[in-house]
C-alpha positions as YAML, in Angstrom:
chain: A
units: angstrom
residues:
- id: 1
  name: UNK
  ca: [12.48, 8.54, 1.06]
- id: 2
  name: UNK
  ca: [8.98, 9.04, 2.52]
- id: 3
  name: UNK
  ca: [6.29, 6.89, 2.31]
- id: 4
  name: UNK
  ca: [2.45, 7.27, 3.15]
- id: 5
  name: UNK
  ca: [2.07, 4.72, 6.34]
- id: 6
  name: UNK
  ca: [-1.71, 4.74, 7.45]
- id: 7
  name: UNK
  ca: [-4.55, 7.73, 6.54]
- id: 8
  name: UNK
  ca: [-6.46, 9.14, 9.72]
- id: 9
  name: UNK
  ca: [-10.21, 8.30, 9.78]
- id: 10
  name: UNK
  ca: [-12.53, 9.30, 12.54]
- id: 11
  name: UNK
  ca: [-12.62, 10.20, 16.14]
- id: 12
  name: UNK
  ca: [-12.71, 7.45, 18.70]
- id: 13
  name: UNK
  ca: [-14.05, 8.64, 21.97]
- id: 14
  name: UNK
  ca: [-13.90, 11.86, 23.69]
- id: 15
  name: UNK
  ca: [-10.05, 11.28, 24.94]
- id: 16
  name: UNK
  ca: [-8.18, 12.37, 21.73]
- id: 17
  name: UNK
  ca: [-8.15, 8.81, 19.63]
- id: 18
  name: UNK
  ca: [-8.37, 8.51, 16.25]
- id: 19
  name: UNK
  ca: [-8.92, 5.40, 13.89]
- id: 20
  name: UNK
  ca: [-6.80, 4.64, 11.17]
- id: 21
  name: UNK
  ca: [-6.48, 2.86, 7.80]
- id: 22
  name: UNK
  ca: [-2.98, 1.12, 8.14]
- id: 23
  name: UNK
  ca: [-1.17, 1.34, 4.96]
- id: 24
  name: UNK
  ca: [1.92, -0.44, 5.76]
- id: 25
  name: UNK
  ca: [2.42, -4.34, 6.83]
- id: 26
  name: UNK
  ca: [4.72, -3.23, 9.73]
- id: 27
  name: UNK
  ca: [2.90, -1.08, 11.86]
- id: 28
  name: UNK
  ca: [4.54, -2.31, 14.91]
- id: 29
  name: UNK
  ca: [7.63, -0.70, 13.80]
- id: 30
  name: UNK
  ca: [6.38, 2.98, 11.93]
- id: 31
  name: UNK
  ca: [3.21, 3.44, 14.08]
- id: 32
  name: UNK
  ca: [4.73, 2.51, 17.39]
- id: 33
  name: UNK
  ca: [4.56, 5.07, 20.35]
- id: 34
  name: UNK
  ca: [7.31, 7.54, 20.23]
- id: 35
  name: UNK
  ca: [7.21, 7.64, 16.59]
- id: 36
  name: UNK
  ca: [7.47, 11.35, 14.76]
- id: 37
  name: UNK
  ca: [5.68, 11.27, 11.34]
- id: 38
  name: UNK
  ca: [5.20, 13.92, 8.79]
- id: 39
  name: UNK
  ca: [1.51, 14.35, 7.32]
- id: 40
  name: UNK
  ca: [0.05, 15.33, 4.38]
- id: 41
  name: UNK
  ca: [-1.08, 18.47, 4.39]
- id: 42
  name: UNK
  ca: [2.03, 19.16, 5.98]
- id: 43
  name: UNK
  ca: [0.85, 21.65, 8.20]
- id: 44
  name: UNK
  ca: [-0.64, 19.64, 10.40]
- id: 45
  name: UNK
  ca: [2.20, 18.21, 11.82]
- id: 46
  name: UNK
  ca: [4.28, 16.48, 12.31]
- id: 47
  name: UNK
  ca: [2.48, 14.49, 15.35]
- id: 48
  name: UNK
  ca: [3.79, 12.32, 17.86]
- id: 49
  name: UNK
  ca: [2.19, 9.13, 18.18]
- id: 50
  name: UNK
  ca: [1.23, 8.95, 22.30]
- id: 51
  name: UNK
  ca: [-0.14, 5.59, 22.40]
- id: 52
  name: UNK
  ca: [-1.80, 2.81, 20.23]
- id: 53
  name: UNK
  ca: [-4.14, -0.32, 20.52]
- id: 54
  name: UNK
  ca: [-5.92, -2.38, 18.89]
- id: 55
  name: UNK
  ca: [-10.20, -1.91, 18.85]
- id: 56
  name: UNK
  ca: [-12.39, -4.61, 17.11]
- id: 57
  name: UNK
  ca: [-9.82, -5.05, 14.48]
- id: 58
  name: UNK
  ca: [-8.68, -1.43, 14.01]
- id: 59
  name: UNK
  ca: [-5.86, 0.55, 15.00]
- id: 60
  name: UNK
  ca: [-6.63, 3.48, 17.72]
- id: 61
  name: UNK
  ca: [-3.65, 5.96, 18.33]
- id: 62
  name: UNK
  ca: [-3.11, 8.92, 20.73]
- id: 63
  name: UNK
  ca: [-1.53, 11.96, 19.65]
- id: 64
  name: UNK
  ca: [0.71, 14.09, 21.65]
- id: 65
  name: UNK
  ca: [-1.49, 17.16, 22.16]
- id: 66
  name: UNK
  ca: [-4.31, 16.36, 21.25]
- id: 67
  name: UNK
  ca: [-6.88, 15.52, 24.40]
- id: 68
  name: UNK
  ca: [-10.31, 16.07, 23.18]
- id: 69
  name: UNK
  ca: [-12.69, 14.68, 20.32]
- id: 70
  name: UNK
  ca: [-12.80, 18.16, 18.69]
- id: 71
  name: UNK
  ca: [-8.70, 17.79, 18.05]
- id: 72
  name: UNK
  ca: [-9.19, 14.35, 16.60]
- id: 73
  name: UNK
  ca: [-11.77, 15.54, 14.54]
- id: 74
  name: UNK
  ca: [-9.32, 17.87, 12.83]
- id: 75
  name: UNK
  ca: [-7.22, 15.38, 11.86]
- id: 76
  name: UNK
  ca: [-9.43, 13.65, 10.30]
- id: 77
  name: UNK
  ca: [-8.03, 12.23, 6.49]
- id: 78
  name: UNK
  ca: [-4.87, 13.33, 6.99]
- id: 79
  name: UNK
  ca: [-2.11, 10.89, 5.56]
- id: 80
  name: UNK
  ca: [0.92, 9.85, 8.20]
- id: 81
  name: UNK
  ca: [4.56, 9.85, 6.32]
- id: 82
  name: UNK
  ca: [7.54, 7.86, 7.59]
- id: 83
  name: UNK
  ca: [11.01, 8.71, 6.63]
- id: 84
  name: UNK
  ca: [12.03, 5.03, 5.05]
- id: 85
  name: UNK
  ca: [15.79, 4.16, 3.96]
- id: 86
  name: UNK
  ca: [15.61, 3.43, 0.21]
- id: 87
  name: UNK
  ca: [17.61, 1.09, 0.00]
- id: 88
  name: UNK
  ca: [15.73, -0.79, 2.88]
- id: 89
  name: UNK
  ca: [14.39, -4.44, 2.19]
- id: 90
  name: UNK
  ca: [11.93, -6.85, 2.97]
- id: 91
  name: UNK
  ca: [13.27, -10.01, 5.26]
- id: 92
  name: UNK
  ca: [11.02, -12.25, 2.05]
- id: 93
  name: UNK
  ca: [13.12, -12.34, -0.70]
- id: 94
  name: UNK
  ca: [9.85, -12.74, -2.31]
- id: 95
  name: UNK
  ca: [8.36, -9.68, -1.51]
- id: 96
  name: UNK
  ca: [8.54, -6.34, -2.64]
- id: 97
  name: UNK
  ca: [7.72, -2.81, -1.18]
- id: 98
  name: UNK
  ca: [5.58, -0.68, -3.47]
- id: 99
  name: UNK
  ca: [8.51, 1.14, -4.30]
- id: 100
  name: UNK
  ca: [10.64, -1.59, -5.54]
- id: 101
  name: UNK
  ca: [7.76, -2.37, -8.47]
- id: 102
  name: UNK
  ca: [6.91, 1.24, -9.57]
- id: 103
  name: UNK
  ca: [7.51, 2.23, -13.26]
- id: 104
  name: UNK
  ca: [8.49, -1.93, -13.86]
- id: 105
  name: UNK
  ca: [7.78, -3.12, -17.85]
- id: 106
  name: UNK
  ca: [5.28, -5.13, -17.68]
- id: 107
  name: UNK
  ca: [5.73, -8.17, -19.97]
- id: 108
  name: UNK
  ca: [3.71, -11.58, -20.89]
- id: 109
  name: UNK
  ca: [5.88, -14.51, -20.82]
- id: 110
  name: UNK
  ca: [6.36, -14.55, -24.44]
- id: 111
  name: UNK
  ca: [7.81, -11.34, -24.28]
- id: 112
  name: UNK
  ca: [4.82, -8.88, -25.71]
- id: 113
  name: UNK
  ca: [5.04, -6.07, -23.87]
- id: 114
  name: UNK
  ca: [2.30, -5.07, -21.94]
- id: 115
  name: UNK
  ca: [2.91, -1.21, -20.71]
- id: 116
  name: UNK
  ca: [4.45, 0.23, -17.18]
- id: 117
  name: UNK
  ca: [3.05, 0.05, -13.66]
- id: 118
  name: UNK
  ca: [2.22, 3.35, -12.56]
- id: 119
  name: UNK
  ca: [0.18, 2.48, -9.19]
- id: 120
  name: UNK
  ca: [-0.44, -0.56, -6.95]
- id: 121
  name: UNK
  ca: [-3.69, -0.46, -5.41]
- id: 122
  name: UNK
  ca: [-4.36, -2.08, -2.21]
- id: 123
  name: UNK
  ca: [-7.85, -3.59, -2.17]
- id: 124
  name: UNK
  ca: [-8.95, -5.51, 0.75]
- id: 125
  name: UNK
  ca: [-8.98, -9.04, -1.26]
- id: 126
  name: UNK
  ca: [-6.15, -8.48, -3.00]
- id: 127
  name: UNK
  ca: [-3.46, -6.00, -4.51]
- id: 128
  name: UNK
  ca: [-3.35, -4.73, -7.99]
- id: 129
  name: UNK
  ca: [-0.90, -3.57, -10.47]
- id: 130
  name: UNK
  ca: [-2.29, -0.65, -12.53]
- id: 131
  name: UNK
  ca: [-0.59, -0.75, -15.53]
- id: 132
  name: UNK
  ca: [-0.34, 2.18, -18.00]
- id: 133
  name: UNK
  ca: [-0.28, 0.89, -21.87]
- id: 134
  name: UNK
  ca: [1.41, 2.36, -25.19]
- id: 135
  name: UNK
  ca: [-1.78, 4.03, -26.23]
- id: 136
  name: UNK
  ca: [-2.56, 5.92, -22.55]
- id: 137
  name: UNK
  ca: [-4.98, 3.33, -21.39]
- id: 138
  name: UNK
  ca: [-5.05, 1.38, -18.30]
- id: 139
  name: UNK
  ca: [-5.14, -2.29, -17.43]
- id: 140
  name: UNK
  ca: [-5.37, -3.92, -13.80]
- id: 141
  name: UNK
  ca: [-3.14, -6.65, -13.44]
- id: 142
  name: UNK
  ca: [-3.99, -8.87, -9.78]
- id: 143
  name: UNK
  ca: [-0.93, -9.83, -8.06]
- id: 144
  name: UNK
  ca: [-1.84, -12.85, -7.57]
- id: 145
  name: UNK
  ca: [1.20, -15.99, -8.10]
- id: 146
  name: UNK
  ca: [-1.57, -17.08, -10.96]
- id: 147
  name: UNK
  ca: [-0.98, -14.00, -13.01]
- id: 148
  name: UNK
  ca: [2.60, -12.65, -12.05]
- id: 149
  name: UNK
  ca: [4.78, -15.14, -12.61]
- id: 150
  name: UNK
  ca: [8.21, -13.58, -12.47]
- id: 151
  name: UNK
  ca: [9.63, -9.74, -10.50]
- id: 152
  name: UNK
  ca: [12.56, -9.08, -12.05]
- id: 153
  name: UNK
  ca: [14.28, -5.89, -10.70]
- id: 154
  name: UNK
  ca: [17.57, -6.03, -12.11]
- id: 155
  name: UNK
  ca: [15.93, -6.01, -15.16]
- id: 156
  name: UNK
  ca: [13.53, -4.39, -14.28]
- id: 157
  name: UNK
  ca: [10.40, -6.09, -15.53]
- id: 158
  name: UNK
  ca: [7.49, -8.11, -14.04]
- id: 159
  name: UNK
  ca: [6.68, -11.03, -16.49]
- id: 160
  name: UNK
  ca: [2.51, -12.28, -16.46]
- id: 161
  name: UNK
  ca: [0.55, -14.66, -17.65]
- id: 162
  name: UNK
  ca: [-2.57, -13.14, -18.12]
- id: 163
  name: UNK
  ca: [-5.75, -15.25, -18.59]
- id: 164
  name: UNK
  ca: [-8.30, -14.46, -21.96]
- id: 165
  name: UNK
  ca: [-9.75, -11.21, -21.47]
- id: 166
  name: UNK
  ca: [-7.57, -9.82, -19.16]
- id: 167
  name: UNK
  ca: [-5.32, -7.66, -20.74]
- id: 168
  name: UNK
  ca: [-7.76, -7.45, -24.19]
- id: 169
  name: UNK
  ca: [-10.31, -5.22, -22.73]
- id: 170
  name: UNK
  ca: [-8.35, -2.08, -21.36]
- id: 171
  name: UNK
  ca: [-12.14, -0.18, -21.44]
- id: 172
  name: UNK
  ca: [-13.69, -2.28, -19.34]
- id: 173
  name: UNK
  ca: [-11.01, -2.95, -17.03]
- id: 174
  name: UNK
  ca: [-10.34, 0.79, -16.60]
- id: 175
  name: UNK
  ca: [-13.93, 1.27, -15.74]
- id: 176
  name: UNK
  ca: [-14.02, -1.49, -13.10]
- id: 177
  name: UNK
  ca: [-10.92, 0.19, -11.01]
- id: 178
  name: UNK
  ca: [-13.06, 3.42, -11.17]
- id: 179
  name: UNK
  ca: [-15.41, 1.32, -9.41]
- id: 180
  name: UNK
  ca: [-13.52, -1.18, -7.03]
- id: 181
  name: UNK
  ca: [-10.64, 1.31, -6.82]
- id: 182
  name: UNK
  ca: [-12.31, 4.44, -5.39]
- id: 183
  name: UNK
  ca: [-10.87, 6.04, -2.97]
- id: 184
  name: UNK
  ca: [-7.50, 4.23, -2.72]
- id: 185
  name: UNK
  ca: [-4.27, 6.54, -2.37]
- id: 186
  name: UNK
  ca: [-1.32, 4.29, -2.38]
- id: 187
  name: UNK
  ca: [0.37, 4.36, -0.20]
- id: 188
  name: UNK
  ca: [3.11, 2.21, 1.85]
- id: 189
  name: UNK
  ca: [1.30, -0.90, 2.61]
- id: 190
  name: UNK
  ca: [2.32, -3.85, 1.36]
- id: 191
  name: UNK
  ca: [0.61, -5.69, -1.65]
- id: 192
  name: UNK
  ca: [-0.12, -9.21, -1.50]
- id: 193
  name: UNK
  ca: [1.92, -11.09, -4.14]
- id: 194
  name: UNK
  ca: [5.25, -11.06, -5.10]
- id: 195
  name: UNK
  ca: [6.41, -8.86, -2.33]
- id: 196
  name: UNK
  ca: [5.45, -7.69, 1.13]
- id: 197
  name: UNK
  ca: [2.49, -5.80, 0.52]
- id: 198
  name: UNK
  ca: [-0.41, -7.19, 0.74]
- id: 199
  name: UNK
  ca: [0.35, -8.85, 4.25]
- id: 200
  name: UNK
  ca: [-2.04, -8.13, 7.02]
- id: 201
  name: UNK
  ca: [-0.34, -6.59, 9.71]
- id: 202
  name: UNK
  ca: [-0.37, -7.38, 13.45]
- id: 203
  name: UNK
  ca: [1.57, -5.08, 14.84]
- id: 204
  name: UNK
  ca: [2.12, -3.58, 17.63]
- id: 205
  name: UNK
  ca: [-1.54, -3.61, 17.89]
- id: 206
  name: UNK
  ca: [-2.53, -2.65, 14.70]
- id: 207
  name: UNK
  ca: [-3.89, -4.83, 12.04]
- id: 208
  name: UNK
  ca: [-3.00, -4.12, 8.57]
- id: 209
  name: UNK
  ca: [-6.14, -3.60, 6.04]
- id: 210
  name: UNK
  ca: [-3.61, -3.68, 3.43]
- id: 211
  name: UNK
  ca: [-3.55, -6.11, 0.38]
- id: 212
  name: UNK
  ca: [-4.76, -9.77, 0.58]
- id: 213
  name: UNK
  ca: [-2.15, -12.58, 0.07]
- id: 214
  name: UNK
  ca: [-0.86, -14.78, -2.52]
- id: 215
  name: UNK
  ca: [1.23, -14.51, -5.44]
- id: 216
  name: UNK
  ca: [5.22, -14.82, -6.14]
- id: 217
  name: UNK
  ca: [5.36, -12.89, -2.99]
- id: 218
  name: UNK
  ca: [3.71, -9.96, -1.54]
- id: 219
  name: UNK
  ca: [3.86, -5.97, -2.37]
- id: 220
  name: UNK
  ca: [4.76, -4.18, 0.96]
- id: 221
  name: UNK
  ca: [3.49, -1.04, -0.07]
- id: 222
  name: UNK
  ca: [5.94, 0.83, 0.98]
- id: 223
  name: UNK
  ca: [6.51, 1.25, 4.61]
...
């Protein structure tokens, strides 16, 4: 299975580095030197990472073959893909890779049903379940411990508790993740909650921008 690990921002220097947004809480293990990645668009790799470190709290890497600031440059927004075992776990129990909570009913505790998660947005406070409902609207659930009380994936359902307003205004929430939400691509960072995402990472020198913390677990987002 492949999974979207970190996005490519800017050039760093004249020697070839690049920043990047770190989409998965274990960077120390898919963006370590030596690692092969497939991007997104594809033909622009797949690249090599050469070397990494950490720079005022962001993750620098080296590609092999690319020396100058005008190579960086051109890889500028393109999205790094790991090759991830499926069936691959978190070491938490309690949390989850993005994977693990895609297409989950979402339910309140009394058993209304609530609609499907579709996405799981990684914000920098926190990680978000955007849920599709019956009708085709959208709500955005935090996964926060508050909120989701109970991931169930043998049955396959994540149970909330929503406070008033929440889940009753579908317009207004939809038009807030426009706002807050811009921008985001999913990816394979972990969400802060009931799973592994959402855990900053340390890594291997990188630091994980991925979702905040606290909830049943953590989302990993998927890497």
């Amino acid at each position: 299975m492949q999974l979207v690990v970190a996005r490519i921002g800017r050039a760093h220097g004249i020697k070839g580095e690049v920043t990047v947004e770190v989409r998965t809480d274990e960077p120390e293990l898919r963006l370590a030197p030596g690692a092969v990645l497939a991007t997104d668009p594809a033909g622009t790799g797949p690249l090599t990472i050469e070397t990494g470190r950490v720079h005022s709290g962001r993750l620098l890497l080296r590609f092999a073959g690319v020396r100058d600031r005008t190579g960086a440059e051109a890889l500028r927004n393109t999205l790094l893909i790991a090759e991830v075992d499926p069936e691959e776990l978190p070491e938490d129990p309690e949390e989850f890779y993005d994977h693990q909570l895609m297409d989950l009913d979402v339910v309140t505790k009394d058993g209304t049903e609530v609609g499907r998660i579709t996405e799981i947005s990684h914000l920098p406070s926190q990680d978000l379940f955007i849920v599709e409902r019956p009708d085709g609207s959208e709500v955005m659930i935090p996964f926060v411990e508050e909120i989701v009380t109970e991931i169930d994936l043998e049955e396959q359902r994540a149970v909330i508790d929503p406070p008033p307003g929440l889940i009753d205004d579908g317009a207004e929430i939809a038009s807030a993740r426009d706002a807050a939400g811009a921008g985001l691509d999913g990816g394979d960072s972990a969400a802060g909650s009931a799973g592994p995402a959402g855990a900053g990472a340390e890594a291997a020198g990188a630091g994980s921008e991925a979702a905040g913390e606290g909830s049943p677990g953590a989302v990993k987002g998927d890497a």
